[in-house]
Structures are given as structure tokens and as C-alpha cells.
Amino acid sequence: MSRLAGGVALVAAHDPDEGAAGEDVGMTATAFLSVSLTPPMVLISVRTGSRMGDLLEGQPLWAVSVLAEGQRQTADRFAMRNRISDRLLFADLPHERGPRSGAPLVTGALANVECRTASRVEAGDHTLVIGHVLAAHLPSPGARPLIHFKGRYETLG
């Protein structure tokens, strides 16, 4: 499967139950795809037992930022496993809060998509989360994509 090139995205959600103001949670994903145009629906794959996987069991709102080639550092920081908190990871990351999902949307991303979970499917050691698209924005439509291929980040060209 490492021979299948894929876009790189940051999946994010806001956990209102964590601390007084809540906490933002994020994870790097290469399994993000369109499922339906009518109605607009997308799919993400999250590792079962991960913080994001656990959060999305009870939190129906989430967002995806499709990362541009200059956002490799963002992809790296949210790909780290077993971290205690994402608070510091978001602290210096330029982002805005999605008006529909309340989740962080990365500034400069190719696209930001806000979603509400429609269904979940257990699949081996992952859960496929299918979401209805609530809103989509193109912050940097002219940017080039960050791609994952053969275990490394790549760019077009």
C-alpha cells in the first residue's frame, strides 16, 4: 500500500469535555476521500483506540484541512503517537475555528472541510468515519499538495 500516493490532511476536532475551555485534538491522515457528491460526504480512517478515534465516538463534529506542500512540519507534529496533549501543537499553528464544527482549520491549507459524522464502520485496527460535509473552504486554492508516497512526504514535480 506504500506505493499508493495520497494527499496528506490534518483531521481535527474540539473536545469540550477536556478542561475548562475544552481542548483541540488533531491527527495526520492520508486516508481521506470523497464518498458522495449528492449529498456531499467524505471518509476518514482513524486508528482504533487512538485519542481521535475515542473522541469521534462521542463528538459528531470534526474538520479536515488538506495540507499544502509547505505544511510538512504540521503533518509531522500531528503524526506523533502517544502524546499527552495537543494543546501545545495547536498553540503556534496558524488556524481559525470552523464556524460549523468548532474545530481548528489550518491557515494556508488547500481546502478545509467541516463535517458531521453520519456513520462509523469498524475495519480491522481502524474505524472508518463517514461524514456529511457541512461547509468547505478553499483558503489557498493555488497551492500545491503535500503527498505521502513510499513512507515519505513528497511534492508534485
PDB file of C-alpha atoms in Angstrom:
ATOM      1  CA  MET A   1       0.000   0.000   0.000  1.00  0.00           C
ATOM      2  CA  SER A   2       3.005   2.309   0.343  1.00  0.00           C
ATOM      3  CA  ARG A   3       3.012   2.507  -3.470  1.00  0.00           C
ATOM      4  CA  LEU A   4      -0.352   4.299  -3.441  1.00  0.00           C
ATOM      5  CA  ALA A   5       0.307   8.045  -3.360  1.00  0.00           C
ATOM      6  CA  GLY A   6      -2.143  10.003  -1.234  1.00  0.00           C
ATOM      7  CA  GLY A   7      -2.807  13.513  -0.073  1.00  0.00           C
ATOM      8  CA  VAL A   8      -1.969  14.484   3.486  1.00  0.00           C
ATOM      9  CA  ALA A   9      -4.570  16.044   5.762  1.00  0.00           C
ATOM     10  CA  LEU A  10      -4.964  17.199   9.338  1.00  0.00           C
ATOM     11  CA  VAL A  11      -8.131  15.853  10.970  1.00  0.00           C
ATOM     12  CA  ALA A  12      -9.194  17.997  13.926  1.00  0.00           C
ATOM     13  CA  ALA A  13     -11.997  18.160  16.467  1.00  0.00           C
ATOM     14  CA  HIS A  14     -12.737  20.127  19.610  1.00  0.00           C
ATOM     15  CA  ASP A  15     -13.141  18.118  22.816  1.00  0.00           C
ATOM     16  CA  PRO A  16     -15.452  20.232  25.003  1.00  0.00           C
ATOM     17  CA  ASP A  17     -15.076  17.849  27.957  1.00  0.00           C
ATOM     18  CA  GLU A  18     -11.309  18.378  28.355  1.00  0.00           C
ATOM     19  CA  GLY A  19     -10.573  21.134  30.869  1.00  0.00           C
ATOM     20  CA  ALA A  20     -12.480  24.367  31.411  1.00  0.00           C
ATOM     21  CA  ALA A  21     -12.298  25.608  27.812  1.00  0.00           C
ATOM     22  CA  GLY A  22     -12.030  22.219  26.171  1.00  0.00           C
ATOM     23  CA  GLU A  23      -9.116  21.090  24.013  1.00  0.00           C
ATOM     24  CA  ASP A  24      -8.450  20.736  20.311  1.00  0.00           C
ATOM     25  CA  VAL A  25      -7.321  17.308  19.098  1.00  0.00           C
ATOM     26  CA  GLY A  26      -5.608  16.599  15.789  1.00  0.00           C
ATOM     27  CA  MET A  27      -4.101  13.775  13.772  1.00  0.00           C
ATOM     28  CA  THR A  28      -2.344  13.481  10.445  1.00  0.00           C
ATOM     29  CA  ALA A  29      -4.234  11.338   7.944  1.00  0.00           C
ATOM     30  CA  THR A  30      -3.523  10.020   4.481  1.00  0.00           C
ATOM     31  CA  ALA A  31      -6.826   8.122   4.331  1.00  0.00           C
ATOM     32  CA  PHE A  32      -9.259  10.904   3.453  1.00  0.00           C
ATOM     33  CA  LEU A  33     -11.530  10.659   0.438  1.00  0.00           C
ATOM     34  CA  SER A  34     -14.751  11.751  -1.153  1.00  0.00           C
ATOM     35  CA  VAL A  35     -17.591   9.246  -0.780  1.00  0.00           C
ATOM     36  CA  SER A  36     -20.559  11.050  -2.353  1.00  0.00           C
ATOM     37  CA  LEU A  37     -21.261  14.277  -4.210  1.00  0.00           C
ATOM     38  CA  THR A  38     -25.026  14.244  -3.556  1.00  0.00           C
ATOM     39  CA  PRO A  39     -25.189  14.651  -0.651  1.00  0.00           C
ATOM     40  CA  PRO A  40     -21.553  15.664  -0.160  1.00  0.00           C
ATOM     41  CA  MET A  41     -19.874  13.094   2.093  1.00  0.00           C
ATOM     42  CA  VAL A  42     -16.265  12.228   2.955  1.00  0.00           C
ATOM     43  CA  LEU A  43     -14.469   9.428   4.797  1.00  0.00           C
ATOM     44  CA  ILE A  44     -11.525   9.373   7.188  1.00  0.00           C
ATOM     45  CA  SER A  45      -9.794   6.363   8.679  1.00  0.00           C
ATOM     46  CA  VAL A  46      -8.724   6.586  12.334  1.00  0.00           C
ATOM     47  CA  ARG A  47      -6.768   4.069  14.365  1.00  0.00           C
ATOM     48  CA  THR A  48      -8.984   2.266  16.882  1.00  0.00           C
ATOM     49  CA  GLY A  49      -8.014   3.229  20.415  1.00  0.00           C
ATOM     50  CA  SER A  50      -6.326   6.475  19.338  1.00  0.00           C
ATOM     51  CA  ARG A  51      -7.309   9.721  21.006  1.00  0.00           C
ATOM     52  CA  MET A  52      -9.054  10.883  17.820  1.00  0.00           C
ATOM     53  CA  GLY A  53     -10.816   7.552  17.453  1.00  0.00           C
ATOM     54  CA  ASP A  54     -12.088   7.734  21.011  1.00  0.00           C
ATOM     55  CA  LEU A  55     -13.119  11.393  20.696  1.00  0.00           C
ATOM     56  CA  LEU A  56     -15.069  10.833  17.475  1.00  0.00           C
ATOM     57  CA  GLU A  57     -17.166   8.137  19.158  1.00  0.00           C
ATOM     58  CA  GLY A  58     -18.914  10.852  21.165  1.00  0.00           C
ATOM     59  CA  GLN A  59     -18.158  14.021  19.194  1.00  0.00           C
ATOM     60  CA  PRO A  60     -20.093  14.215  15.920  1.00  0.00           C
ATOM     61  CA  LEU A  61     -18.376  17.372  14.585  1.00  0.00           C
ATOM     62  CA  TRP A  62     -14.893  17.406  13.055  1.00  0.00           C
ATOM     63  CA  ALA A  63     -12.902  19.040  10.274  1.00  0.00           C
ATOM     64  CA  VAL A  64     -10.225  18.180   7.740  1.00  0.00           C
ATOM     65  CA  SER A  65      -7.551  20.526   6.403  1.00  0.00           C
ATOM     66  CA  VAL A  66      -5.941  19.239   3.188  1.00  0.00           C
ATOM     67  CA  LEU A  67      -2.295  20.235   3.625  1.00  0.00           C
ATOM     68  CA  ALA A  68      -0.186  22.126   1.101  1.00  0.00           C
ATOM     69  CA  GLU A  69       3.414  21.198   0.250  1.00  0.00           C
ATOM     70  CA  GLY A  70       4.820  23.814   2.655  1.00  0.00           C
ATOM     71  CA  GLN A  71       2.966  22.261   5.613  1.00  0.00           C
ATOM     72  CA  ARG A  72       5.146  19.175   6.124  1.00  0.00           C
ATOM     73  CA  GLN A  73       6.038  20.308   9.667  1.00  0.00           C
ATOM     74  CA  THR A  74       2.321  20.387  10.543  1.00  0.00           C
ATOM     75  CA  ALA A  75       1.915  16.849   9.205  1.00  0.00           C
ATOM     76  CA  ASP A  76       4.933  15.663  11.223  1.00  0.00           C
ATOM     77  CA  ARG A  77       3.847  17.202  14.516  1.00  0.00           C
ATOM     78  CA  PHE A  78       0.369  15.632  14.426  1.00  0.00           C
ATOM     79  CA  ALA A  79       1.700  12.223  13.305  1.00  0.00           C
ATOM     80  CA  MET A  80       3.490  11.670  16.647  1.00  0.00           C
ATOM     81  CA  ARG A  81       1.994   8.821  18.673  1.00  0.00           C
ATOM     82  CA  ASN A  82       1.373   8.618  22.411  1.00  0.00           C
ATOM     83  CA  ARG A  83       1.412  12.345  23.074  1.00  0.00           C
ATOM     84  CA  ILE A  84      -0.276  13.562  26.228  1.00  0.00           C
ATOM     85  CA  SER A  85      -1.877  16.731  24.874  1.00  0.00           C
ATOM     86  CA  ASP A  86      -2.358  18.520  21.568  1.00  0.00           C
ATOM     87  CA  ARG A  87      -2.655  21.931  23.264  1.00  0.00           C
ATOM     88  CA  LEU A  88       0.973  22.868  22.513  1.00  0.00           C
ATOM     89  CA  LEU A  89       0.776  21.520  18.969  1.00  0.00           C
ATOM     90  CA  PHE A  90      -2.030  23.942  18.137  1.00  0.00           C
ATOM     91  CA  ALA A  91      -0.571  26.859  20.159  1.00  0.00           C
ATOM     92  CA  ASP A  92       1.694  28.195  17.395  1.00  0.00           C
ATOM     93  CA  LEU A  93      -0.145  26.712  14.403  1.00  0.00           C
ATOM     94  CA  PRO A  94      -1.912  29.406  12.348  1.00  0.00           C
ATOM     95  CA  HIS A  95      -5.565  28.379  12.294  1.00  0.00           C
ATOM     96  CA  GLU A  96      -9.095  29.605  12.747  1.00  0.00           C
ATOM     97  CA  ARG A  97     -12.056  27.926  14.363  1.00  0.00           C
ATOM     98  CA  GLY A  98     -14.583  26.430  11.957  1.00  0.00           C
ATOM     99  CA  PRO A  99     -17.958  28.170  12.268  1.00  0.00           C
ATOM    100  CA  ARG A 100     -19.891  24.905  11.777  1.00  0.00           C
ATOM    101  CA  SER A 101     -17.683  22.348  13.568  1.00  0.00           C
ATOM    102  CA  GLY A 102     -15.826  24.429  16.145  1.00  0.00           C
ATOM    103  CA  ALA A 103     -12.688  22.525  15.087  1.00  0.00           C
ATOM    104  CA  PRO A 104      -9.386  24.149  14.091  1.00  0.00           C
ATOM    105  CA  LEU A 105      -8.985  24.853  10.358  1.00  0.00           C
ATOM    106  CA  VAL A 106      -5.364  25.233   9.221  1.00  0.00           C
ATOM    107  CA  THR A 107      -4.478  28.567   7.615  1.00  0.00           C
ATOM    108  CA  GLY A 108      -2.947  28.118   4.166  1.00  0.00           C
ATOM    109  CA  ALA A 109      -4.402  24.641   3.595  1.00  0.00           C
ATOM    110  CA  LEU A 110      -5.543  23.647   0.105  1.00  0.00           C
ATOM    111  CA  ALA A 111      -9.042  23.034   1.443  1.00  0.00           C
ATOM    112  CA  ASN A 112     -10.870  22.971   4.773  1.00  0.00           C
ATOM    113  CA  VAL A 113     -13.901  20.717   5.136  1.00  0.00           C
ATOM    114  CA  GLU A 114     -16.226  20.724   8.160  1.00  0.00           C
ATOM    115  CA  CYS A 115     -18.217  17.561   8.823  1.00  0.00           C
ATOM    116  CA  ARG A 116     -20.841  15.844  10.979  1.00  0.00           C
ATOM    117  CA  THR A 117     -20.480  12.087  11.477  1.00  0.00           C
ATOM    118  CA  ALA A 118     -23.070  10.100   9.525  1.00  0.00           C
ATOM    119  CA  SER A 119     -21.788   6.593  10.256  1.00  0.00           C
ATOM    120  CA  ARG A 120     -18.868   4.569  11.550  1.00  0.00           C
ATOM    121  CA  VAL A 121     -17.569   1.221  10.312  1.00  0.00           C
ATOM    122  CA  GLU A 122     -15.115  -0.918  12.284  1.00  0.00           C
ATOM    123  CA  ALA A 123     -12.432  -2.218   9.895  1.00  0.00           C
ATOM    124  CA  GLY A 124      -9.624  -4.226  11.469  1.00  0.00           C
ATOM    125  CA  ASP A 125      -7.478  -1.932  13.611  1.00  0.00           C
ATOM    126  CA  HIS A 126      -9.125   1.208  12.212  1.00  0.00           C
ATOM    127  CA  THR A 127     -12.543   2.829  12.176  1.00  0.00           C
ATOM    128  CA  LEU A 128     -13.884   4.413   9.002  1.00  0.00           C
ATOM    129  CA  VAL A 129     -15.762   7.587   9.879  1.00  0.00           C
ATOM    130  CA  ILE A 130     -18.111   8.844   7.177  1.00  0.00           C
ATOM    131  CA  GLY A 131     -19.232  12.429   7.475  1.00  0.00           C
ATOM    132  CA  HIS A 132     -21.737  14.775   5.885  1.00  0.00           C
ATOM    133  CA  VAL A 133     -19.953  17.885   4.628  1.00  0.00           C
ATOM    134  CA  LEU A 134     -21.356  20.950   6.412  1.00  0.00           C
ATOM    135  CA  ALA A 135     -19.049  23.521   4.811  1.00  0.00           C
ATOM    136  CA  ALA A 136     -15.982  23.667   2.579  1.00  0.00           C
ATOM    137  CA  HIS A 137     -13.489  26.490   2.102  1.00  0.00           C
ATOM    138  CA  LEU A 138     -10.513  26.979  -0.226  1.00  0.00           C
ATOM    139  CA  PRO A 139      -8.017  29.138   1.728  1.00  0.00           C
ATOM    140  CA  SER A 140      -5.124  28.593  -0.731  1.00  0.00           C
ATOM    141  CA  PRO A 141      -6.575  27.279  -3.993  1.00  0.00           C
ATOM    142  CA  GLY A 142      -3.355  27.911  -5.938  1.00  0.00           C
ATOM    143  CA  ALA A 143      -1.090  25.985  -3.547  1.00  0.00           C
ATOM    144  CA  ARG A 144       0.391  22.597  -4.397  1.00  0.00           C
ATOM    145  CA  PRO A 145      -0.474  19.458  -2.375  1.00  0.00           C
ATOM    146  CA  LEU A 146       1.633  17.620   0.173  1.00  0.00           C
ATOM    147  CA  ILE A 147       1.722  13.952  -0.833  1.00  0.00           C
ATOM    148  CA  HIS A 148       2.625  10.764   1.058  1.00  0.00           C
ATOM    149  CA  PHE A 149       4.361   8.068  -1.017  1.00  0.00           C
ATOM    150  CA  LYS A 150       6.519   5.078  -0.010  1.00  0.00           C
ATOM    151  CA  GLY A 151       6.565   6.173   3.640  1.00  0.00           C
ATOM    152  CA  ARG A 152       7.756   9.727   2.903  1.00  0.00           C
ATOM    153  CA  TYR A 153       6.290  13.134   2.192  1.00  0.00           C
ATOM    154  CA  GLU A 154       6.681  14.204  -1.413  1.00  0.00           C
ATOM    155  CA  THR A 155       5.628  17.096  -3.623  1.00  0.00           C
ATOM    156  CA  LEU A 156       4.463  17.185  -7.217  1.00  0.00           C
ATOM    157  CA  GLY A 157       7.031  17.928  -9.867  1.00  0.00           C
TER     158      GLY A 157
END
